Short mmCIF file of C-alpha atoms and ligand atoms in Angstrom, two decimals:
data_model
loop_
_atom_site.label_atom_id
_atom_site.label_comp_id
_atom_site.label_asym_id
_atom_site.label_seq_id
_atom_site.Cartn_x
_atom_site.Cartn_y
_atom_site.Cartn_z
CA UNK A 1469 0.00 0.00 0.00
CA UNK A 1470 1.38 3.70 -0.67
CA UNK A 1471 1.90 5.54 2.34
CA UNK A 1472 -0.69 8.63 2.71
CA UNK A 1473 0.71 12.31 1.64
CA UNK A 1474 3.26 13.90 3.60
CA UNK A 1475 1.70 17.73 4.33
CA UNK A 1476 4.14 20.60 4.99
CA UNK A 1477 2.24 23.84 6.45
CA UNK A 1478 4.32 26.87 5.31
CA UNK A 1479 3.82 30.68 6.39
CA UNK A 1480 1.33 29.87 9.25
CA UNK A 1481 -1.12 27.46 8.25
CA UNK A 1482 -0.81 25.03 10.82
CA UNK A 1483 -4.14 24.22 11.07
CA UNK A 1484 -5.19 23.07 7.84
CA UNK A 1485 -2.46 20.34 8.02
CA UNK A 1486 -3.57 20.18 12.13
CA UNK A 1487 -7.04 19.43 10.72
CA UNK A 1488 -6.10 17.09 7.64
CA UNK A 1489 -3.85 14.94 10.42
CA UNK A 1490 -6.45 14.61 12.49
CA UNK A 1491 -8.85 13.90 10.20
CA UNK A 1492 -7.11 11.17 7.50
CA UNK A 1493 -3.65 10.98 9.16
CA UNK A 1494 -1.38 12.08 6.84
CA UNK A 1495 1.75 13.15 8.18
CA UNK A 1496 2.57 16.48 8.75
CA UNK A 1497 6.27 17.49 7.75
CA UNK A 1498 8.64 20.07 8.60
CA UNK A 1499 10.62 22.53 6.79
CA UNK A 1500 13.67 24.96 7.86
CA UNK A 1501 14.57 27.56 5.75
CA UNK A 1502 18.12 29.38 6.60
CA UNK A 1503 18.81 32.76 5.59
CA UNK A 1504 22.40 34.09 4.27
CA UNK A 1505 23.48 37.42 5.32
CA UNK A 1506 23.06 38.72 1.69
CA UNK A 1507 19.35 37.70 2.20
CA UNK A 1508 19.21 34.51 -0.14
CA UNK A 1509 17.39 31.71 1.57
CA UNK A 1510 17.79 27.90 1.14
CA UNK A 1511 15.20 25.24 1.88
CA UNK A 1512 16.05 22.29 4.14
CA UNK A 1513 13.76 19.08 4.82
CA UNK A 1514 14.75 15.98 6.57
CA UNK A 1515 11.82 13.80 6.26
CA UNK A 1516 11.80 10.44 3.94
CA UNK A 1517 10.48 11.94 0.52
CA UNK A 1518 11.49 8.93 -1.74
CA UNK A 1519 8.03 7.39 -4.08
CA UNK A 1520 5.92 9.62 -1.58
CA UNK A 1521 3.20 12.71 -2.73
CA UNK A 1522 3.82 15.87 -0.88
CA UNK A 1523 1.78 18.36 -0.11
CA UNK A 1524 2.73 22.51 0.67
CA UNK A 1525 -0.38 24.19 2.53
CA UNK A 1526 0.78 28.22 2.13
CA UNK A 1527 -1.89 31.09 1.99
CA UNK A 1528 -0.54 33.08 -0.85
CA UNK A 1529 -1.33 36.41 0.37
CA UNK A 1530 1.65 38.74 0.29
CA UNK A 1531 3.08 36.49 -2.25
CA UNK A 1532 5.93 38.69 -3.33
CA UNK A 1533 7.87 37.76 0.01
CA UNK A 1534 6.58 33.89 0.00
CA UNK A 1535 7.56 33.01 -3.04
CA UNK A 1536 10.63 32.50 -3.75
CA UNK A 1537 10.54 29.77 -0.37
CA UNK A 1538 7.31 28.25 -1.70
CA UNK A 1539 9.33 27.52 -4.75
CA UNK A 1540 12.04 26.47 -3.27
CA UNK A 1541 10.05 23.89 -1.08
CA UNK A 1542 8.68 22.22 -4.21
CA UNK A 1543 12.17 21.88 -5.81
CA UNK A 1544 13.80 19.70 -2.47
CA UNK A 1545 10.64 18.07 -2.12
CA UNK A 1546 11.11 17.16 -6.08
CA UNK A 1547 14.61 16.21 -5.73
CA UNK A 1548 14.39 14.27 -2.44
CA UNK A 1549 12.47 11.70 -4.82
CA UNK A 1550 8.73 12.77 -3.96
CA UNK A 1551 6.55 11.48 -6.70
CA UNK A 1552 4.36 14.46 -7.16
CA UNK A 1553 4.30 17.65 -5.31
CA UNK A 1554 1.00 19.51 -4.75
CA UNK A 1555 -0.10 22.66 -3.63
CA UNK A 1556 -2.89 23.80 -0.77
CA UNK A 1557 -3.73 27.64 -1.52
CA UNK A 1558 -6.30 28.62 1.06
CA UNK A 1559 -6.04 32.02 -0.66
CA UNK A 1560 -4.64 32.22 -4.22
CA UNK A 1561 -2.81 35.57 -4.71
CA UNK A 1562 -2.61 37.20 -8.20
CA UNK A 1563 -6.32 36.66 -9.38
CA UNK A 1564 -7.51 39.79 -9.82
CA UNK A 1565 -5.25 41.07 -12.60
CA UNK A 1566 -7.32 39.43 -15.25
CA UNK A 1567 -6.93 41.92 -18.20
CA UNK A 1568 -5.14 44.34 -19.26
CA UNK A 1569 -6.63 47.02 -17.39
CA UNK A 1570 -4.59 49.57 -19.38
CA UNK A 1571 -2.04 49.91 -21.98
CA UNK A 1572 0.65 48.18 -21.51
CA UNK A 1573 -0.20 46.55 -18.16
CA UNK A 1574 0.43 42.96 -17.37
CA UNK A 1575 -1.74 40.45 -16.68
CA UNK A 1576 -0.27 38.52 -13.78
CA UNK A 1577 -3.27 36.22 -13.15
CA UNK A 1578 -1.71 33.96 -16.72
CA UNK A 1579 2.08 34.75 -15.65
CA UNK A 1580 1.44 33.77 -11.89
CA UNK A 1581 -0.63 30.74 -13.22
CA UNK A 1582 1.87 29.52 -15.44
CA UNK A 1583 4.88 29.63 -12.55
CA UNK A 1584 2.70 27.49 -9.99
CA UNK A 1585 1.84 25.20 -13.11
CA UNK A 1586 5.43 24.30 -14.06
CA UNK A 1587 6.55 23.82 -10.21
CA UNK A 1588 3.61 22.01 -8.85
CA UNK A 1589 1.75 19.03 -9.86
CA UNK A 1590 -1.98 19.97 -9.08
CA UNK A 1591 -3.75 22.84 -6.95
CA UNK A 1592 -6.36 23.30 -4.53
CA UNK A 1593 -7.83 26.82 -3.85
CA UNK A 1594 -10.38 28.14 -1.98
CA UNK A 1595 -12.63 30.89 -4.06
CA UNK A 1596 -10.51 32.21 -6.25
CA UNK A 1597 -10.86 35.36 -7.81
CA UNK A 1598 -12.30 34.14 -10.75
CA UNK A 1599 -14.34 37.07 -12.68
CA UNK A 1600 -13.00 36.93 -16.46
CA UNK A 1601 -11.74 33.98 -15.90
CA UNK A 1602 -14.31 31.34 -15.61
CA UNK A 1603 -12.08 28.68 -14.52
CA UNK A 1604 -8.63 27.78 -13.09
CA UNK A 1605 -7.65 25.76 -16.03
CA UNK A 1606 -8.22 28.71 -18.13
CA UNK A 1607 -4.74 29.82 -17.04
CA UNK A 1608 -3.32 26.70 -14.99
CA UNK A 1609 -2.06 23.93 -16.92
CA UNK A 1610 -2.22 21.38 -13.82
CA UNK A 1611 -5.12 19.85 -12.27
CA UNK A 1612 -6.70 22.47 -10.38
CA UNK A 1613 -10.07 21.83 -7.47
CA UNK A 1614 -11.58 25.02 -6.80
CA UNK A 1615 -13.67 24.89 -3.26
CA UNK A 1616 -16.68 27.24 -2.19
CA UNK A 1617 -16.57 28.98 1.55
CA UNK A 1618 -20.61 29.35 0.52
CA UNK A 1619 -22.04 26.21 2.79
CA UNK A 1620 -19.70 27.29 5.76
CA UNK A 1621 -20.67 30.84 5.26
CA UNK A 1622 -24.68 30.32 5.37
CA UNK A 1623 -24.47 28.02 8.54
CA UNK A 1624 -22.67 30.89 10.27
CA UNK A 1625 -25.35 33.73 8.84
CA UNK A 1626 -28.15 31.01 10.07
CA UNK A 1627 -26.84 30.05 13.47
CA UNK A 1628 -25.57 34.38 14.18
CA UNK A 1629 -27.95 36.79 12.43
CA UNK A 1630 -32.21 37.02 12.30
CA UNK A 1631 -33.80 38.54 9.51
CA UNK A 1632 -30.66 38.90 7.62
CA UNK A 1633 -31.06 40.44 4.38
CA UNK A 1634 -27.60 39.86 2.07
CA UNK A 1635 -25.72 42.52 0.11
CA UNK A 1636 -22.97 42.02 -2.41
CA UNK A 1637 -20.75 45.40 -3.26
CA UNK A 1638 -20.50 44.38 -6.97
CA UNK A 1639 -21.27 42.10 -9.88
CA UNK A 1640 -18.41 39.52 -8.75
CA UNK A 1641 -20.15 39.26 -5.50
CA UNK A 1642 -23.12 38.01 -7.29
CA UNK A 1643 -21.54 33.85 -7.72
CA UNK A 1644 -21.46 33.84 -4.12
CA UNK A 1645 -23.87 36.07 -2.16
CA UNK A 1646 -26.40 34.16 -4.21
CA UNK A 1647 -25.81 31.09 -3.28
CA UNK A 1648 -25.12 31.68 0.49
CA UNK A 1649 -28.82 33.32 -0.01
CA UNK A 1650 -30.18 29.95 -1.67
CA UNK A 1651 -28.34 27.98 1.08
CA UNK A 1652 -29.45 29.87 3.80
CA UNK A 1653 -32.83 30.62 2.30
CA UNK A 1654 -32.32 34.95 3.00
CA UNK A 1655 -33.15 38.08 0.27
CA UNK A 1656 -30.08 39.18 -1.40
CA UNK A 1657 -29.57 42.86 -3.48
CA UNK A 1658 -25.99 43.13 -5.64
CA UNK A 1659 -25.08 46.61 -5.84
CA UNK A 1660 -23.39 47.96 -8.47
CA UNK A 1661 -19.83 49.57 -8.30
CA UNK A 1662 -17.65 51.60 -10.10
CA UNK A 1663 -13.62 51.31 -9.12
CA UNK A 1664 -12.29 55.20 -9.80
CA UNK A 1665 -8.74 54.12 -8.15
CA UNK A 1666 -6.55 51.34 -5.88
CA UNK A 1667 -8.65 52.96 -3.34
CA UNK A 1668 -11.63 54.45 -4.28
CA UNK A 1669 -14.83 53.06 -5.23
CA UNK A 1670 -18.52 54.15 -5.74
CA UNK A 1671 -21.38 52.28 -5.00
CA UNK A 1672 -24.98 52.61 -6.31
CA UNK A 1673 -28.35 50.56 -4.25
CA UNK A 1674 -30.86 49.68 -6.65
CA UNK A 1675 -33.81 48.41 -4.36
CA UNK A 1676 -32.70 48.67 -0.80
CA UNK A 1677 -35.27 50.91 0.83
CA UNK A 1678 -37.75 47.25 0.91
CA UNK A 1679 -35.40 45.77 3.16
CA UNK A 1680 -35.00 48.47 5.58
CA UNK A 1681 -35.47 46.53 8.75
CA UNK A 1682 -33.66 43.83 8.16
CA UNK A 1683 -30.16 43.19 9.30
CA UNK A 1684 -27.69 44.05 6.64
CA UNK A 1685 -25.28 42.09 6.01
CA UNK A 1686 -22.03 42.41 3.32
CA UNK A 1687 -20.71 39.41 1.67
CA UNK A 1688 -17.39 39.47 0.13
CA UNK A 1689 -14.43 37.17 -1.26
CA UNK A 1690 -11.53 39.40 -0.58
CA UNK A 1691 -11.20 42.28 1.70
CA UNK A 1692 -8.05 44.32 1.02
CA UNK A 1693 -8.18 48.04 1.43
CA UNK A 1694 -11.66 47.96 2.81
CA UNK A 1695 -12.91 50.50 0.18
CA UNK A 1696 -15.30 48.39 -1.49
CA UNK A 1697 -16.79 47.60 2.28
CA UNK A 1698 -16.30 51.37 3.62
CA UNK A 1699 -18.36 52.80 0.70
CA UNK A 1700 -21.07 50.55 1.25
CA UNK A 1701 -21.06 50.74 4.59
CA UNK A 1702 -21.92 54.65 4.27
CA UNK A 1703 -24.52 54.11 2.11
CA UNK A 1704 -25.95 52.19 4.10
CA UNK A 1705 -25.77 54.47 7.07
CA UNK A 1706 -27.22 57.25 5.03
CA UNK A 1707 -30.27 55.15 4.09
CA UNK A 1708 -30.59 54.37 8.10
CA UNK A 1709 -30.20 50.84 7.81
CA UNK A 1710 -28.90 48.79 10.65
CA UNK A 1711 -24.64 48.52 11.02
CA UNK A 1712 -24.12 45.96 8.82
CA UNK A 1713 -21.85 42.59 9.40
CA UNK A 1714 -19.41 42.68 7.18
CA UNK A 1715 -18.46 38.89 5.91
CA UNK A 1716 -14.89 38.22 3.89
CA UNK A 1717 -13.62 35.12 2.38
CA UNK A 1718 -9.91 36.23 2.27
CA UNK A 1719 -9.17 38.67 5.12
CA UNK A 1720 -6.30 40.39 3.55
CA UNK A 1721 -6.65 43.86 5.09
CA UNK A 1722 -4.52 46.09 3.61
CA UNK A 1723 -2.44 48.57 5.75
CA UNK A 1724 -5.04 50.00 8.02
CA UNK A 1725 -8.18 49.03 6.21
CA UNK A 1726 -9.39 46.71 9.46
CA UNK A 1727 -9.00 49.69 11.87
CA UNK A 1728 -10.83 51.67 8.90
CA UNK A 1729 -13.81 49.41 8.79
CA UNK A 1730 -14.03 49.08 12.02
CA UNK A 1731 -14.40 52.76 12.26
CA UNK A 1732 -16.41 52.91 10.02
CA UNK A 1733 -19.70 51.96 11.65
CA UNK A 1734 -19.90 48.27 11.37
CA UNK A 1735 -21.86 45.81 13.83
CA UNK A 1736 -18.86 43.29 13.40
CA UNK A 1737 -16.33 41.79 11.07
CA UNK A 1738 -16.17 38.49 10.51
CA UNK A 1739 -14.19 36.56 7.87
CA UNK A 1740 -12.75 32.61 7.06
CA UNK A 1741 -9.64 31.33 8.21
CA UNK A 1742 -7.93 31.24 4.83
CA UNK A 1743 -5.33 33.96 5.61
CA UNK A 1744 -5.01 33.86 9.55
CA UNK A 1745 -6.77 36.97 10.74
CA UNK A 1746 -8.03 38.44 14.44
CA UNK A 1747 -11.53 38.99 12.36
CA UNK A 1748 -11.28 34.66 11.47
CA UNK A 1749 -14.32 33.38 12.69
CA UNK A 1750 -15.93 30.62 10.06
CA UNK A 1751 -13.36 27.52 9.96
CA UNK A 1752 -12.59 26.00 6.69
CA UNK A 1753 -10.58 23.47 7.58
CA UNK A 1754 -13.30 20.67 6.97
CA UNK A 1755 -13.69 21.83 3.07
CA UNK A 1756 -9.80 21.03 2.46
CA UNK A 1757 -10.36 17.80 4.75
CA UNK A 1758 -13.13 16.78 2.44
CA UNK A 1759 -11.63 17.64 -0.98
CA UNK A 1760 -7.33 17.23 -0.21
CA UNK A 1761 -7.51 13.41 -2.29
CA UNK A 1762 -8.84 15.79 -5.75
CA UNK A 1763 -5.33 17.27 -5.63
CA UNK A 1764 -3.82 15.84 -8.45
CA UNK A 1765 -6.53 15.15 -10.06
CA UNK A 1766 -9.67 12.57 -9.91
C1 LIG B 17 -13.32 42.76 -6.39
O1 LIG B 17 -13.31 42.51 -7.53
C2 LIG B 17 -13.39 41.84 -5.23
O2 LIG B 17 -14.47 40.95 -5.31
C3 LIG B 17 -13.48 42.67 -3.97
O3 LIG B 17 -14.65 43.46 -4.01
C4 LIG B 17 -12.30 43.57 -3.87
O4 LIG B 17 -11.14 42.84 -4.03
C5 LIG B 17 -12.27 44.30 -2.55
O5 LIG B 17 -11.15 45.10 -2.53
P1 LIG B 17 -11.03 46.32 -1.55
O6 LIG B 17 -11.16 45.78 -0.17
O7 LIG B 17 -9.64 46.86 -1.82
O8 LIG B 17 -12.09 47.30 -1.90
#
């Protein structure tokens, strides 16, 4: 029989691999990384790697300072005779660059894809950014499994908030503030937004004044800067609704944007563990327990 996966948590995650341990037994691994003085790093693993799948957990927020180790990881894994070499990305970084926005600008979504694809052997991310693109093999040439927060979100909603009435800040919103709403059988209104800069945003509200005494709350996939959630927020407040909850997938919080929502008249903040976060309260670890044996593929 082939032993199970060996899972290596990297940046934090501990406990996704805590959970898939727990759960299936797979063996959780440890890396060292050791850092010159001119800043290089190199990679160091001392577990038994030979005919064996491994498995890196790593949130990919931040990415610019991650990857270069997350690469590196793959590589000893690869040449201490692993037999395939996947990838866990509670949060996959560089989705949101999915055109060219303007002249000249890159579109980092395909060239980020295309790295991961040629140093990993199949990918598992929870909801990814996907707006142009439709679908992770649109860009990623390795089996990818793309997993919903939705299920874990609505049972939250349900067993936290009466007479909840669900807002999404813009068209992407839409794929998953309606189906939390189906889930957790509540009203939902998409708004519709217009993004004037890296931090500005407006925000129109077709149809909110029917739902004025209900308890407002926003549904997002990433928070960053906040601005998307700020502006809605004061719409909200000028319409006299309720302080809305504010619900992220991927609590990313940009510079000071938590302190900023906070401010900014919210009942409370709540988002999934994907990127570990003081505002983490829905627990995803079951989704990757249920789906880690898709990795490479059905
Ligand atoms: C946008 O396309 C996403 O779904 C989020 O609305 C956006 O990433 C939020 O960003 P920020 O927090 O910077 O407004």
């Amino acid at each position: 029989m082939n032993p199970t996966p060996i899972i290596f948590p990297l940046f934090d995650n501990n406990y996704f691999a805590k959970a898939i341990n727990l759960s299936l037994g797979y063996e959780i691994g440890a890396i060292n990384y050791h850092q010159f003085p001119d800043e290089e790093i190199s990679a160091n693993i001392t577990a038994s790697l030979q005919k064996r799948e491994v498995i890196f957990i790593a949130s990919l927020d931040r990415p610019n300072n991650k990857l270069a180790a997350l690469i590196f990881a793959a590589e000893t894994a690869r040449e201490l005779g692993a037999t395939k070499v996947g990838l866990i990305a509670p949060y996959l970084a560089y989705m949101r660059q999915d055109r060219q926005f303007h002249s000249g600008d890159s579109v980092t979504s395909k060239y980020f894809a295309k790295l991961i694809s040629s140093y990993f052997d199949g990918l598992i991310a929870i909801d990814p950014h996907l707006h142009r693109w439709h679908s992770l093999s649109d860009i990623y040439t390795i089996p990818t499994t793309v997993i919903h927060a939705t299920n874990n979100i609505a049972d939250w909603i349900k067993a936290n908030i009466s007479n909840a009435i669900l807002i999404g800040p813009d068209a992407e919103s839409s794929q998953w503030v309606s189906e939390i709403a189906k889930i957790a059988n509540l009203p939902f209104l998409i708004l519709e937004k217009v993004r004037k800069g890296d931090s500005l945003v407006e925000i129109s509200i077709p149809q909110i004044e029917k739902y004025k005494n209900q308890s407002p709350i926003l549904v997002d996939d990433i928070i960053s800067t906040a601005a998307t959630m700020i502006k809605t927020v004061g719409h909200l407040k000028s319409l006299d609704m309720k302080p809305p909850v504010c619900v992220g997938v991927h609590a990313i919080f940009a510079g000071n944007a938590y302190t900023d929502l906070q401010n900014a008249g919210v009942e409370k903040i709540i988002t999934c563990n994907t990127i570990q976060h003081e505002s983490n309260g829905i627990d995803l670890t079951d989704i990757i327990v249920k789906k880690i044996d898709k990795i490479f593929g059905a």
